[in-house]
Coordinates of C-alpha atoms in Angstrom, one line a residue:
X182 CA 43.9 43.8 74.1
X183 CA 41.3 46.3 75.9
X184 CA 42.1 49.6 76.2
X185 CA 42.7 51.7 79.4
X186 CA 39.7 53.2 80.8
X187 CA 38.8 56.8 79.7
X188 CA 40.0 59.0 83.0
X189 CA 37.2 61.1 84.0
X190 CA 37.4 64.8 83.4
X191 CA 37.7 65.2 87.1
X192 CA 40.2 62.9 87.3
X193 CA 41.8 64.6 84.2
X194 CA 41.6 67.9 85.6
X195 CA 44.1 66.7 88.4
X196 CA 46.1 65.2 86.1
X197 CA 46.8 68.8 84.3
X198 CA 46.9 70.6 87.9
X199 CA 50.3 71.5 88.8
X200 CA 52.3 69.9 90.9
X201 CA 53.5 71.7 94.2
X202 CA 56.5 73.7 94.4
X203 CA 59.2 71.8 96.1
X204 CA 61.3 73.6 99.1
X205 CA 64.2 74.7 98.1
X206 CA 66.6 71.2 99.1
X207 CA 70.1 71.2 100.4
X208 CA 70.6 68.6 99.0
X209 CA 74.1 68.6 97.7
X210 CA 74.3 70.5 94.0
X211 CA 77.5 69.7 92.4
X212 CA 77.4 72.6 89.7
X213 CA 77.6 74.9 92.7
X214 CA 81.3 73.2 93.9
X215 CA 82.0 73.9 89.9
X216 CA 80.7 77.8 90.5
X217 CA 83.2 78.2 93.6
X218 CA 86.0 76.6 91.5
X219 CA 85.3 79.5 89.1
X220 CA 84.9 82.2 91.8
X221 CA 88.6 81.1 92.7
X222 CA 90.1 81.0 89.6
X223 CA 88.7 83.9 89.0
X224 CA 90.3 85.6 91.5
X225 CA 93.5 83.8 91.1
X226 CA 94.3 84.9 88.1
X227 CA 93.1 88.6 88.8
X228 CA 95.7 88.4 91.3
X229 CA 98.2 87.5 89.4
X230 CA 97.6 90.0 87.0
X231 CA 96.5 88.0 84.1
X232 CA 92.3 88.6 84.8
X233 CA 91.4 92.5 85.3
X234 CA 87.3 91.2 85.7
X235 CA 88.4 88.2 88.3
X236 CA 87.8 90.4 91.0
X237 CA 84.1 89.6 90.8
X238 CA 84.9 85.7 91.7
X239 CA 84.3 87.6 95.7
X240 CA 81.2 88.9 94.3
X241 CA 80.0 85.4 93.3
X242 CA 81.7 84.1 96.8
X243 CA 79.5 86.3 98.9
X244 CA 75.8 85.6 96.9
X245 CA 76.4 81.6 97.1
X246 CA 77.0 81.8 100.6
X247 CA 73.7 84.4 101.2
X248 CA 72.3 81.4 99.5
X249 CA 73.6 78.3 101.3
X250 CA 73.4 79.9 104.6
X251 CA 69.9 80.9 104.3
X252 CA 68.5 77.2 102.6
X253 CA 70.0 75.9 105.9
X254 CA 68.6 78.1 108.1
X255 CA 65.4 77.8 106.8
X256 CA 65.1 74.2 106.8
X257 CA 66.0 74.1 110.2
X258 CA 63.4 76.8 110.9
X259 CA 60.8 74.9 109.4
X260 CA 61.8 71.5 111.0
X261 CA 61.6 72.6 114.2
X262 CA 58.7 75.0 114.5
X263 CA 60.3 77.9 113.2
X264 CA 62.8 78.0 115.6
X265 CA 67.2 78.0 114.8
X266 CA 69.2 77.2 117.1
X267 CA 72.1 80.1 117.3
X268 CA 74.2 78.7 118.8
X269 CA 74.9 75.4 117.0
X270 CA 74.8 77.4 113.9
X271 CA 77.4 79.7 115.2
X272 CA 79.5 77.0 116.2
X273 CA 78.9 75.4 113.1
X274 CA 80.3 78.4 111.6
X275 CA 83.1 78.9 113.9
X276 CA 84.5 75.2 113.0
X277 CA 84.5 75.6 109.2
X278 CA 86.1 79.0 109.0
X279 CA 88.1 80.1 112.0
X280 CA 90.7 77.1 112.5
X281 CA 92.0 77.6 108.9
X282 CA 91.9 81.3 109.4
X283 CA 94.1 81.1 112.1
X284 CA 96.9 78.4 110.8
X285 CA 96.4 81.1 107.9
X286 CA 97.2 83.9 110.1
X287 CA 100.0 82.7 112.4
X288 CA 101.8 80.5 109.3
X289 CA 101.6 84.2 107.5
X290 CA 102.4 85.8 110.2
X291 CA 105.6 83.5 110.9
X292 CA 106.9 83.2 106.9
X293 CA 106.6 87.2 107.0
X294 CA 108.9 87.4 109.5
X295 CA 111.2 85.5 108.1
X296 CA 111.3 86.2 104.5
X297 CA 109.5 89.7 104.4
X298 CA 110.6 93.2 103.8
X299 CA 110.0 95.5 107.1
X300 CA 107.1 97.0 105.6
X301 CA 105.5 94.0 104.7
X302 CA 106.0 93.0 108.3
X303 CA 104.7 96.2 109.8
X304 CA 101.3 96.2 107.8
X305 CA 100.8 92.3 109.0
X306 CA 101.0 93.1 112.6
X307 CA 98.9 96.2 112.2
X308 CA 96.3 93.9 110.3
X309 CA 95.9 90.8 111.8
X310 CA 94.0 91.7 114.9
X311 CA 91.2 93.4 112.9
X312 CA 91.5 90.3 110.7
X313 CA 91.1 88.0 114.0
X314 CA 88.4 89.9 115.2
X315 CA 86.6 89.5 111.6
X316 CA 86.8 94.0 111.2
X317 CA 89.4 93.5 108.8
X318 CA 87.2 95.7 105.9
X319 CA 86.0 98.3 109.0
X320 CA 89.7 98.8 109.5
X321 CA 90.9 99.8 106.2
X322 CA 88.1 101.5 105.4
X323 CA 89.3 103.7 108.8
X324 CA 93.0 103.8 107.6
X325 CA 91.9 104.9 104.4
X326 CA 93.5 102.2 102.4
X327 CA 93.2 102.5 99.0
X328 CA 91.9 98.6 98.0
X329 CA 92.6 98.8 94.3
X330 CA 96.4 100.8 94.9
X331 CA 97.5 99.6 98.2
X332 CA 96.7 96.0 98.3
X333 CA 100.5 95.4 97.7
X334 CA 102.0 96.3 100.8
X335 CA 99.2 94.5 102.6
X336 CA 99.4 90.5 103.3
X337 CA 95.9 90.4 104.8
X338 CA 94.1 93.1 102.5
X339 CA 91.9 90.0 100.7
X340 CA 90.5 89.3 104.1
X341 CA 88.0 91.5 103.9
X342 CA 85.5 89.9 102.3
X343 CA 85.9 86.4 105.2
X344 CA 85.0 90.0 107.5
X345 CA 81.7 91.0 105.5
X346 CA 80.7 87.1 105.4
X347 CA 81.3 86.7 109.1
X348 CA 79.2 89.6 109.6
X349 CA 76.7 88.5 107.5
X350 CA 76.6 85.7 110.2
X351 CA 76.4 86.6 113.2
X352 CA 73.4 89.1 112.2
X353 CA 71.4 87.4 109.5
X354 CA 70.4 84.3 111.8
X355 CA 68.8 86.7 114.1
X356 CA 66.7 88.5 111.3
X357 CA 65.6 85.2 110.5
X358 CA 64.7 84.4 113.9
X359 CA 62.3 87.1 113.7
X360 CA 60.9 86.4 110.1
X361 CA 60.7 82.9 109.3
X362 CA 58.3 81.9 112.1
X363 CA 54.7 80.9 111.8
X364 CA 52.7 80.9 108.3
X365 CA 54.0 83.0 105.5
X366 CA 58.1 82.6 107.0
X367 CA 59.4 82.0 103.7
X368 CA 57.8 85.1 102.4
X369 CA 58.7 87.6 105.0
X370 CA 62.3 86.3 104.7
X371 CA 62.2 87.0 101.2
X372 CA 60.5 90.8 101.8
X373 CA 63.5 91.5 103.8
X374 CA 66.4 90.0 101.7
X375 CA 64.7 92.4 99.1
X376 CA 64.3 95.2 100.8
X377 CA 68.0 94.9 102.7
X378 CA 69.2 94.2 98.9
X379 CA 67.6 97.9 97.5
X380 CA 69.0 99.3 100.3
X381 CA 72.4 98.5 100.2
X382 CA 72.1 99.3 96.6
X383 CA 71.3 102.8 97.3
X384 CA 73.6 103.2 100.0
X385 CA 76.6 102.5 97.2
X386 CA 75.2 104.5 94.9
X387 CA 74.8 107.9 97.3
X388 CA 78.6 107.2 98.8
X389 CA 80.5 106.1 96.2
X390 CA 83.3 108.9 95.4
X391 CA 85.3 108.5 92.2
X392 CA 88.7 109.0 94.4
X393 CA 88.6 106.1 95.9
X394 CA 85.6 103.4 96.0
X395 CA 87.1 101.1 98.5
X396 CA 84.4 102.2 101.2
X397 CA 81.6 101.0 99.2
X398 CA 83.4 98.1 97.9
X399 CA 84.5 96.6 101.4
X400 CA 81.7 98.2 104.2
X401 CA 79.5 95.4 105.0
X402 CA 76.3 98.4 104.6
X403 CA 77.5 98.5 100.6
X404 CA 77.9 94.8 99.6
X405 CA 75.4 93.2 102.1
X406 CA 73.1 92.8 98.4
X407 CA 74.9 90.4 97.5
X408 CA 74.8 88.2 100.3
X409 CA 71.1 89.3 100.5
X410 CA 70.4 88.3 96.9
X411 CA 71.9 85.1 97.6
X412 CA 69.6 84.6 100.5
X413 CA 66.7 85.5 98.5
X414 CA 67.3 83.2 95.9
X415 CA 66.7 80.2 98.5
X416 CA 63.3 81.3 99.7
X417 CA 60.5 79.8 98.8
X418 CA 59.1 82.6 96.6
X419 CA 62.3 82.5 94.2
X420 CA 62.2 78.9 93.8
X421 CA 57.9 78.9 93.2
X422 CA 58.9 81.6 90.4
X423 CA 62.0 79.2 89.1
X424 CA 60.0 76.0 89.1
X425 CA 57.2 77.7 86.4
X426 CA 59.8 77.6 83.8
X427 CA 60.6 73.9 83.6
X428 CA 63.6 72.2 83.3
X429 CA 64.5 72.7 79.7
X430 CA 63.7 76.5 80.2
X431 CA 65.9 76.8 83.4
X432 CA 68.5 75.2 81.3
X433 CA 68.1 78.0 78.8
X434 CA 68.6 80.5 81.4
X435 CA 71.6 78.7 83.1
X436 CA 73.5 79.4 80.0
X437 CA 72.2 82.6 79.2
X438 CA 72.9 83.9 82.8
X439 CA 76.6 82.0 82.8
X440 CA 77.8 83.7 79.3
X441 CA 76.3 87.0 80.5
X442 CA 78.0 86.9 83.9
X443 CA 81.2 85.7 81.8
X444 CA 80.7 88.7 79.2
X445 CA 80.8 90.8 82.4
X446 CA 84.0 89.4 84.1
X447 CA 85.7 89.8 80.5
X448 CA 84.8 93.4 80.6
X449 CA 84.8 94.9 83.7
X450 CA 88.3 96.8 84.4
X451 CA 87.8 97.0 88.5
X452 CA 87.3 100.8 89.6
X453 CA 88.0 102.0 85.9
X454 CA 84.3 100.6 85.4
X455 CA 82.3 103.9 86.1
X456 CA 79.0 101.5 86.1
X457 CA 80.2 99.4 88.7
X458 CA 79.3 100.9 91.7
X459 CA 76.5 102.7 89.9
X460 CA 74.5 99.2 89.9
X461 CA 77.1 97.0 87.8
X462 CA 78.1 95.0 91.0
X463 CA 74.1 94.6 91.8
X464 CA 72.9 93.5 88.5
X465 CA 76.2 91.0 88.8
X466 CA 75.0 89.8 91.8
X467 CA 71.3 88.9 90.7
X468 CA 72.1 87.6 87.7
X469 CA 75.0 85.3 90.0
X470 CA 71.7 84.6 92.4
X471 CA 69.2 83.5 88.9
X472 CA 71.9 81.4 87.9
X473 CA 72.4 79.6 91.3
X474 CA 68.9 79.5 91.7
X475 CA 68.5 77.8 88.5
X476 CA 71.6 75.3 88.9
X477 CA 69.9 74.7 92.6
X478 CA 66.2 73.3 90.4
X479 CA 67.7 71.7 87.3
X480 CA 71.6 70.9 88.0
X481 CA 71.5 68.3 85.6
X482 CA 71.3 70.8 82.7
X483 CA 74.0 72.0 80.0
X484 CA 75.5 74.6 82.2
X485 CA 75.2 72.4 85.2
X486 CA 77.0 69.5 83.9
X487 CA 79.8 71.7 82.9
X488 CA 79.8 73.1 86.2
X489 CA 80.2 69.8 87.7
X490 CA 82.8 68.4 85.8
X491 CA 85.6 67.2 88.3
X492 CA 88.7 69.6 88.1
X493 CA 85.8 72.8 88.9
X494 CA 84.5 70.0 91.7
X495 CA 87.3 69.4 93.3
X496 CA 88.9 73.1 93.3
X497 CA 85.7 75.0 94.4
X498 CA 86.3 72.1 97.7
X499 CA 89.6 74.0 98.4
X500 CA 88.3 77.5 98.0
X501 CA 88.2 78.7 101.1
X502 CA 91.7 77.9 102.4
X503 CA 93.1 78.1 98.6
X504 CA 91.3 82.0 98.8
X505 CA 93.1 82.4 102.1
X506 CA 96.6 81.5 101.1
X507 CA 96.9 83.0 97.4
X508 CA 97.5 86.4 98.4
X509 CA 100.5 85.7 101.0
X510 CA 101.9 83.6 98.4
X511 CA 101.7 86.1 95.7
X512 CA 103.2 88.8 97.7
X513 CA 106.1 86.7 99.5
X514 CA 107.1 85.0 96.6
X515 CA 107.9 88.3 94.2
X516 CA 109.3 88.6 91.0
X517 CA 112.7 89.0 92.7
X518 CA 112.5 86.1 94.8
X519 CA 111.7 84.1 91.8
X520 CA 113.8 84.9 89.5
X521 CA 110.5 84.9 87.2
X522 CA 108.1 86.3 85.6
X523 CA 104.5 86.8 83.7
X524 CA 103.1 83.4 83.3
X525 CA 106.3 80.9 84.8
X526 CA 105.7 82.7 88.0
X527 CA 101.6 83.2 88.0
X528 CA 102.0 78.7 87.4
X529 CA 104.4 78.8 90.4
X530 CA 102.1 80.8 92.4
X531 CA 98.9 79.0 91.4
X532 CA 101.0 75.3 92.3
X533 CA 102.0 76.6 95.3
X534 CA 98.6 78.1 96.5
X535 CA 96.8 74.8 95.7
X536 CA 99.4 72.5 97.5
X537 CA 98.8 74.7 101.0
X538 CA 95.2 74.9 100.0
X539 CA 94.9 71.1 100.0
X540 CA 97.3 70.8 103.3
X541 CA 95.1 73.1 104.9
X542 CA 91.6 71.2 103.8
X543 CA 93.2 67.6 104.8
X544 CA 95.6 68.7 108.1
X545 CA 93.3 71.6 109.2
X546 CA 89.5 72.0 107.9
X547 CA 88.5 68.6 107.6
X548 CA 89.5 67.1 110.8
X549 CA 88.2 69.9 112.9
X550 CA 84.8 70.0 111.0
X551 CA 83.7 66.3 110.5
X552 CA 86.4 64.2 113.2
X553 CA 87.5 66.1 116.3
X554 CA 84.6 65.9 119.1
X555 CA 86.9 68.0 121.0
X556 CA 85.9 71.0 118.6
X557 CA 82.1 71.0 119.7
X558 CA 80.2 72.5 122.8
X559 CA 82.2 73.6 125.9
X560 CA 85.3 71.8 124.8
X561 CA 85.6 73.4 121.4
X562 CA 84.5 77.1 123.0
X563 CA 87.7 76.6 125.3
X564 CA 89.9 75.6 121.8
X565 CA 89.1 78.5 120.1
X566 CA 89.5 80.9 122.8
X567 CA 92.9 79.0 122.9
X568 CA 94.0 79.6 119.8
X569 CA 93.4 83.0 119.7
X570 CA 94.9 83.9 122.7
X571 CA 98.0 81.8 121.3
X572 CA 97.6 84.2 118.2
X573 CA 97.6 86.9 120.4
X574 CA 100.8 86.0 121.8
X575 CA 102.9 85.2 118.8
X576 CA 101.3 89.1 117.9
X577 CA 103.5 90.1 120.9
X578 CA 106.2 88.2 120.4
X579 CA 107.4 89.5 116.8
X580 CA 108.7 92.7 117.0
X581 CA 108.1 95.4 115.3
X582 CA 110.2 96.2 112.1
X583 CA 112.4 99.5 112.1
X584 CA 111.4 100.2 108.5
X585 CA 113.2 103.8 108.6
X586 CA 116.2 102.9 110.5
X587 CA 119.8 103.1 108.4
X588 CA 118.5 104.8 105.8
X589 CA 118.8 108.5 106.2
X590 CA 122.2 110.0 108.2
X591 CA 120.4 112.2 110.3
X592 CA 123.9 114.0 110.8
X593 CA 123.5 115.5 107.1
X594 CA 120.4 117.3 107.7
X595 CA 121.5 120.1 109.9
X596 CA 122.9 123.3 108.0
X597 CA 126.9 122.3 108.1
X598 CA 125.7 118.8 106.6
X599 CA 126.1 120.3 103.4

């Protein structure tokens, strides 16, 4: 049998010459349903007072979208000349988060009403404007509320991390409009989602006050790095420096960065954690951003095929509506309403949180997204200015609890009321 011809040294040489980095795809990456699955469970069960580190499941929330955003908006920009179309996005946007937000806030508002105590009542009226008008975290940092002590009295108080994405939003497409054209896009885009990172990181770190953090953990200024670091991770740059290691090294990392970020969550005690707003959440949130970057070049992996096993799949589908709904749940249905406690009623709470979850995907999300033409252009713009004003009127139409009223006799406090 002859043997092969002996390549040429040139021709050897571009054998051995690397091959090109590949843009970041968007294509779809399973492992990174499995990662919101986690995110929610995480939170879930922080909740439900069985997970004091599941907090950071929002943490992990905001740096995937920085990241999913941001891959689609560069692809578009680089399809079409640099240029992104706002407006489509924004609609885009509008579809996939606002109808559920507002079956979310009217269905709360409504079961409140009904089965609430007055000061649950009073709190949800306050709330859900600020929530509708995506403020929600602007408005109790102005009220002073106290995230880690006051959540309880407040059915809309885990909405303010849909504010800070929605935010995110509406301004981040327009910094890209500015960066990403011509040559060199990619690495403007990622100069600014490092330098916005560092300074929201310093910006924590001068106002954070040991009374209360919750103006560094919700003000858009103080957690915008994680979005950012999210949105770094899907520029060109990170995924040239990711694509070096190969695939059995970025399978190495997945893992090291997954137990790490799990060590973390196991660890962290919310604002007991000194470190936390001293850099903890930023070195959360870049290590969250490594491992997504990695999952995003070699999903395939250890880490990624656990990530991608169905049950993670399939919840991290639901997270958004299942993140919306928990928290009304939890607070309507009480240990008193019960009748239980401890881990009967977290299984009731998580059974009953997936079940409206999945309504809310199937009835709500899904149709308006992917089926209703209606929901698009001129048509759509006139639905959701609909809606809202239909929100606004139900506002108007519950009254306003009397939370003090019957409880005092006002006749006792003079001086002859003994």
């Amino acid at each position: 049998m002859p043997l092969p011809p002996t390549p040429s040294p040139a021709h050897r040489r571009a054998r051995a010459a690397p091959s090109p980095v590949p843009r970041p795809s968007r294509r779809h990456i399973a492992p990174l349903d499995g990662l919101r699955g986690v995110a929610v469970l995480g939170v879930l069960f922080f909740h439900a007072g069985h997970f004091d580190g599941g907090f950071l499941g929002v943490d992990l929330f905001l740096v995937l979208s920085g990241f999913l955003i941001t891959g689609l908006l560069l692809k578009e920009a680089r399809a079409r000349d640099g240029r992104i179309d706002l407006l489509a996005f924004w609609g885009r946007r509008a579809r996939r988060l606002l109808p559920a937000l507002a079956v979310v806030l009217a269905g709360t508002l409504l079961l409140v009403w009904a089965l609430g105590p007055p000061n649950l009542l009073r709190y949800a009226l306050d709330d859900g404007p600020w929530v509708a008008a995506n403020l929600a975290n602007w408005h109790f940092v102005a009220d002073r509320v106290g995230y880690w002590d006051s959540a309880g009295t407040r059915v809309f108080s885990h909405l303010w991390s849909i504010a800070v994405e929605e935010q995110f939003y509406v301004v981040w497409p327009l910094v890209l409009c500015l960066t990403a054209r011509g040559r060199g896009g990619g690495r403007r885009v990622a100069a600014v989602a490092a330098a916005g990172a560092a300074a929201s990181l310093v910006l924590m770190v001068v106002l954070t006050t040991p009374a209360d953090t919750t103006r560094v953990y919700e003000g858009t200024d103080t957690r915008a790095f994680s979005l950012l670091l999210g949105a770094l991770a899907a520029t060109e740059p990170a995924a040239r420096l990711v694509s070096r290691l190969g695939e059995r090294a970025t399978g190495r990392w997945s893992l090291a960065l997954a137990a790490g970020i799990g060590a973390y969550w196991i660890t962290a005690d919310g604002q007991n954690s000194p470190s936390l707003f001293r850099g903890g959440l930023f070195l959360h949130a870049l290590a969250a951003a490594l491992l997504i970057a990695c999952l995003a070049r070699a999903p395939r992996t250890p880490a990624g095929r656990f990530l991608a096993a169905a049950p993670l799949r399939r919840l991290g589908t639901v997270s958004y509506s299942l993140y919306l709904w928990h928290w009304p749940v939890y607070l309507l249905l009480s240990e008193e309403r019960l009748g239980r406690e401890g881990a009967p009623r977290a299984a009731v709470l998580l059974a009953v949180s997936v079940a409206l979850a999945v309504l809310s995907k199937v009835l709500v999300e899904d149709p308006v997204r992917f089926r209703a033409r209606w929901a698009k252009g001129r048509t759509g713009a006139v639905a959701l200015v609909a809606a809202f004003a239909a929100l606004a009127a139900l506002w108007t139409a519950v009254p306003q609890p009397r939370t003090g009223e019957g409880s005092v006799d006002v006749t006792r406090l003079g001086p002859g009321g003994g």
